[in-house]
Coordinates of C-alpha atoms in Angstrom, one line a residue:
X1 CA 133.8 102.1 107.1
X2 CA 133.8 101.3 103.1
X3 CA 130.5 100.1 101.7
X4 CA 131.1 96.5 99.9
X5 CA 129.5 97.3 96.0
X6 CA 128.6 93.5 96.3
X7 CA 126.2 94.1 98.7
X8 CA 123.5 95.8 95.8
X9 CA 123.5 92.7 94.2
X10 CA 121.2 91.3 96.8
X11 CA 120.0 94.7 98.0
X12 CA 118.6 95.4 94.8
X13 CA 116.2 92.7 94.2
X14 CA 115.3 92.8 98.0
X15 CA 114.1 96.2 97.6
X16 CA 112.1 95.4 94.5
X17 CA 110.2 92.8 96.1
X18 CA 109.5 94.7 99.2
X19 CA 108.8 98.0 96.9
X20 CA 105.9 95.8 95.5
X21 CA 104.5 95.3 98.5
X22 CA 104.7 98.4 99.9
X23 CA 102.3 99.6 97.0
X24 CA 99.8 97.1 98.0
X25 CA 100.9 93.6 96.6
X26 CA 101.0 91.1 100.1
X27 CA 103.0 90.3 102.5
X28 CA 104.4 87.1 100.9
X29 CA 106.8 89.2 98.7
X30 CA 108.2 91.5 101.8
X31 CA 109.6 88.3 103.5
X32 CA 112.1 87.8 100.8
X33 CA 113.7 91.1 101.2
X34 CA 115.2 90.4 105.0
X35 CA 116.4 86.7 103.5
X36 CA 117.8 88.3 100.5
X37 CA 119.7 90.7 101.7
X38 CA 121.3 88.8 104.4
X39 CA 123.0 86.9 102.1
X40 CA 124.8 89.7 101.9
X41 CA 125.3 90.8 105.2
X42 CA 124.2 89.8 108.9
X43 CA 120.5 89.2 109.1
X44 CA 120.7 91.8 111.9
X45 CA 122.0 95.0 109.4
X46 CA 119.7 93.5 106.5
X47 CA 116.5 94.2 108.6
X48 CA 118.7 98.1 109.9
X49 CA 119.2 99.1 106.2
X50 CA 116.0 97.9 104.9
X51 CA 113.8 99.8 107.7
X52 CA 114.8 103.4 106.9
X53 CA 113.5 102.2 103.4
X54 CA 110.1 100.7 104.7
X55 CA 109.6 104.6 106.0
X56 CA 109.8 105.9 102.5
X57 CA 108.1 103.4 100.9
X58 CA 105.3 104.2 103.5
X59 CA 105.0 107.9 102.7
X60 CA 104.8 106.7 99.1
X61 CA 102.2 104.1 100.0
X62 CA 100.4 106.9 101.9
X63 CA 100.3 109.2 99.1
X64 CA 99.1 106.7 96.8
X65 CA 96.2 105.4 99.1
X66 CA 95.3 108.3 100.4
X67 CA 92.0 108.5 99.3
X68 CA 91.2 104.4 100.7
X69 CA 90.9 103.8 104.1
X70 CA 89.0 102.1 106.4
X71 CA 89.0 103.6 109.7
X72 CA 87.2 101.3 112.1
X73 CA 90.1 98.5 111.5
X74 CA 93.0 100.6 112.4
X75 CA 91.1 101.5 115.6
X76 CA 91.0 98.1 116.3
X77 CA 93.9 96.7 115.3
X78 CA 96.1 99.7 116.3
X79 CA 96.4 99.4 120.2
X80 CA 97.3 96.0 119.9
X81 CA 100.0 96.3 117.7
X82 CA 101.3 99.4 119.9
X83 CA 101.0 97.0 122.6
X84 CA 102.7 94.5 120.8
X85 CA 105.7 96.6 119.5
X86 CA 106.5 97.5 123.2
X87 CA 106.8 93.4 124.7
X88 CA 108.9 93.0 121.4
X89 CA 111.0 96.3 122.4
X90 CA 111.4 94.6 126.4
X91 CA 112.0 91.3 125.5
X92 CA 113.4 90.9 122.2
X93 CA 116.6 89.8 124.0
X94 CA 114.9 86.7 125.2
X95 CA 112.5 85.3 122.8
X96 CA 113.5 82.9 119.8
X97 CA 112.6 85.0 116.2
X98 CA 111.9 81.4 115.2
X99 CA 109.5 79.7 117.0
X100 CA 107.8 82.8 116.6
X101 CA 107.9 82.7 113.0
X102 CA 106.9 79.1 113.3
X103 CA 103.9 80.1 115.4
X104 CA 102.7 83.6 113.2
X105 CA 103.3 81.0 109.9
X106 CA 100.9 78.3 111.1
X107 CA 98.6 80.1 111.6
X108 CA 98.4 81.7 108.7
X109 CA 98.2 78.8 106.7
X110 CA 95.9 77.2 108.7
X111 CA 94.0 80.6 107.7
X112 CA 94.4 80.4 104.2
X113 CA 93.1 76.9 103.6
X114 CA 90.1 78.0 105.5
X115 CA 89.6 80.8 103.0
X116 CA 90.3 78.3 100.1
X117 CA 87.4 75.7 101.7
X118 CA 85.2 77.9 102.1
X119 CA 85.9 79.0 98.6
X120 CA 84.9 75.9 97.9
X121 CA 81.9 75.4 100.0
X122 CA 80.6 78.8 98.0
X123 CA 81.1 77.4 94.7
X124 CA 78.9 74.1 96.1
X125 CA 76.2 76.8 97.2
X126 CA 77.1 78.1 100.6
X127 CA 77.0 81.2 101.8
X128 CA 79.9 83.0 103.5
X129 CA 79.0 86.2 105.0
X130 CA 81.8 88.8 105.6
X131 CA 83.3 89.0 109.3
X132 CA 82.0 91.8 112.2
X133 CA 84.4 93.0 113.9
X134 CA 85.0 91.8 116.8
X135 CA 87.5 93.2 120.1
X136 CA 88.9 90.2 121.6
X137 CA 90.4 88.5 117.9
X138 CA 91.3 92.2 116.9
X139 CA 93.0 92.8 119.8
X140 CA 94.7 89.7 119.8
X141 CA 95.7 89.4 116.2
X142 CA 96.6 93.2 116.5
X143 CA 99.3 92.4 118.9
X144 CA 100.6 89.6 117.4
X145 CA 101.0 92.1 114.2
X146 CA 102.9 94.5 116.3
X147 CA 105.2 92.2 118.1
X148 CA 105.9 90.2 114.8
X149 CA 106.9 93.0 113.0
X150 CA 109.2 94.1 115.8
X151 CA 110.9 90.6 116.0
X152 CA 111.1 89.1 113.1
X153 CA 109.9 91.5 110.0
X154 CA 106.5 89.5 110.5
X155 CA 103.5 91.9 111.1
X156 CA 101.7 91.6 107.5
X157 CA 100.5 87.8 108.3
X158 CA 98.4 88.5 111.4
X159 CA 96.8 91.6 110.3
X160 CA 95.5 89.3 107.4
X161 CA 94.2 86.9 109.5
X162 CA 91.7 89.7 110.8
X163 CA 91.8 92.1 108.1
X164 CA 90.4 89.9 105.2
X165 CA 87.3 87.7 106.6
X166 CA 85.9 91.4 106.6
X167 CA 85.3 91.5 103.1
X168 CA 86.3 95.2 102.5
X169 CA 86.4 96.5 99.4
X170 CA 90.4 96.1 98.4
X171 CA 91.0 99.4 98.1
X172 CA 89.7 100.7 101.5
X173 CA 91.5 97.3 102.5
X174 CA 94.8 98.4 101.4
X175 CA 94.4 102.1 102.3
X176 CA 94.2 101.0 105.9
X177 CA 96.7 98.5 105.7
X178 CA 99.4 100.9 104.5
X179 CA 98.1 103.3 107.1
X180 CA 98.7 100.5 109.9
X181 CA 102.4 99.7 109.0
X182 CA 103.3 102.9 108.2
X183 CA 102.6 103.9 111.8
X184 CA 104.1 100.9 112.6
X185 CA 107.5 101.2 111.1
X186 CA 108.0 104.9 112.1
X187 CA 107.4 103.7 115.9
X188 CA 110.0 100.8 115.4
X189 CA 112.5 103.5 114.6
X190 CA 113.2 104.4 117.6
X191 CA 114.0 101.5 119.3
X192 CA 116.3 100.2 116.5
X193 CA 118.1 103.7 116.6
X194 CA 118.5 102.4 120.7
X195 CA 119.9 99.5 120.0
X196 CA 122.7 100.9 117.3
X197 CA 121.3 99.3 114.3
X198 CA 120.8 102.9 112.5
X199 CA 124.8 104.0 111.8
X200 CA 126.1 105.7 109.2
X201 CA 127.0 103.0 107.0
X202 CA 123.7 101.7 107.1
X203 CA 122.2 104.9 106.5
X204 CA 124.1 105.7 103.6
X205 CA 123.3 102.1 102.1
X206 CA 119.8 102.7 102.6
X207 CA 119.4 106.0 101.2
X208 CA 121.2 104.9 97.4
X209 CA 118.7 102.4 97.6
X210 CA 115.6 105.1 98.0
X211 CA 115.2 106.5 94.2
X212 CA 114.4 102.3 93.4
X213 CA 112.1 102.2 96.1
X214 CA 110.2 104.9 95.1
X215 CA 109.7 103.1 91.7
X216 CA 108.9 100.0 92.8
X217 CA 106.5 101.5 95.8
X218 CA 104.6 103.4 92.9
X219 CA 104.5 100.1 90.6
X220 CA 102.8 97.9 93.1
X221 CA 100.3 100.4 93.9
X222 CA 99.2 100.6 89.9
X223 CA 98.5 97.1 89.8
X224 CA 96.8 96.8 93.3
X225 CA 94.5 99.8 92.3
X226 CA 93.5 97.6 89.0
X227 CA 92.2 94.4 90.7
X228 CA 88.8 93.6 90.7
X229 CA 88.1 92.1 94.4
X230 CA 87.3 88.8 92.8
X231 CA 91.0 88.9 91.2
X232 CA 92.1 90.7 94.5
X233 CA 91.2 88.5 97.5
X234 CA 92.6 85.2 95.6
X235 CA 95.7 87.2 95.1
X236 CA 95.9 88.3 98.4
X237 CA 94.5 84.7 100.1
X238 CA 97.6 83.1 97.8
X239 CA 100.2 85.8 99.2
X240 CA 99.0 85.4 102.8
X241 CA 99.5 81.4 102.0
X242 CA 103.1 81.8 100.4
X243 CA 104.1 84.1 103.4
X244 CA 103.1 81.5 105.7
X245 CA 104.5 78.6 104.4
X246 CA 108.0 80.3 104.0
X247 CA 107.6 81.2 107.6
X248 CA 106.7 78.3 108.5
X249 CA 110.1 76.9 106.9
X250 CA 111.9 79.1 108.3
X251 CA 110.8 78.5 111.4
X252 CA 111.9 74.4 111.3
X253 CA 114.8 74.5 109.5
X254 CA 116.0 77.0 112.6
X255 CA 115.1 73.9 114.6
X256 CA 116.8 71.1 112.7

């Protein structure tokens, strides 16, 4: 099957944005990639082609971060998202992507304009003390991660949710979330490879792509690593807010 050259004009900029994130820049960013590129072709092969690409990115990510990490949130949030890949896997075939996007989206902004009062109850003399962690919301918010990003390319949002009342310091922050979804997106390999999305002219679509990845991967991580955390949460607080709200549209306009 002949590759359409047409189809790099929206794969391009789709991997840019989603290369940005990858390096550490928030989730908000990686939810344009899927939309862009499907204006190219069927939302379906957007998210096949662009997956193979995540996995590079990751290793990038990895190599980048590897000193950061925070250890105790993966082991929380992990088994969840396992969990939560494997009911996406069995019942992808019945569950509407957009009342799940709906539901993932409202939440998060509903998050996000906590963070912002709060932010505002601090500069009027409160004091908000970072998050424990705690089983019951990691689990849950953990599996939400894992199912989302199974189902609708919609993991980052929930593992913000949790991750960022902890108050890490960013770069531990982003070490373990580029550890979580890079674990992630190797599992969901497998199952996509099942249901036929990885052929050969995806493959060979995704791998031109790679060299810009890379790039754009290693880009987002320089800035990331240059944020001060009082620069870094607000940035991260606004991405989680912008990746909400477009999910949130996405979710009613599927409706309407």
């Amino acid at each position: 099957m002949s590759i359409d050259p047409t189809i790099y004009y929206a794969a391009i900029p789709a991997v840019l944005l989603v290369g940005l994130t990858k390096g550490g820049m928030g989730e908000a960013l990686a939810l344009m990639g899927v939309p862009l590129l499907a204006m190219a072709v069927p939302p379906v092969q957007a998210a096949a082609i662009l997956l193979p690409i995540l996995v590079v990115m990751d290793w990038v990510s990895l190599w980048i971060w590897r000193k950061h990490n925070n250890r105790q949130l993966l082991k929380m949030m992990l088994p969840g998202a396992l969990l939560g890949i494997a009911i996406g896997w069995a019942t992808s075939a019945y569950v509407p992507r957009d009342a799940l996007r709906l539901i993932i989206g409202l939440i998060t902004v509903l998050f996000v304009l906590r963070y912002f009062y709060n932010s505002w109850r601090v500069r009027h003399g409160h004091v908000i003390e970072p998050k424990p962690h705690r089983l019951v919301p990691a689990a849950f918010f953990g599996t939400l991660s894992g199912y989302g990003s199974f189902v609708a390319h919609a993991g980052g949002a929930p593992f913000q949710v949790y991750g960022l009342p902890l108050k890490l310091p960013p770069r531990d922050y982003t070490g373990a979330a580029v550890r979580f979804f890079a674990i992630l997106n190797l599992i969901k390999l497998g199952p996509y490879f099942a249901l036929g999305q990885l052929d050969t002219t995806n493959l060979t679509i995704s791998a031109t792509l790679v060299p810009l990845a890379i790039v754009a991967t290693a880009f987002g991580g320089f800035m990331v690593k240059r944020m001060k955390p009082e620069v870094f949460y607000p940035f991260m607080y606004s991405m989680a807010l912008i990746a909400g709200t477009k999910l949130v549209y996405d979710g009613i306009l599927a409706f309407i």
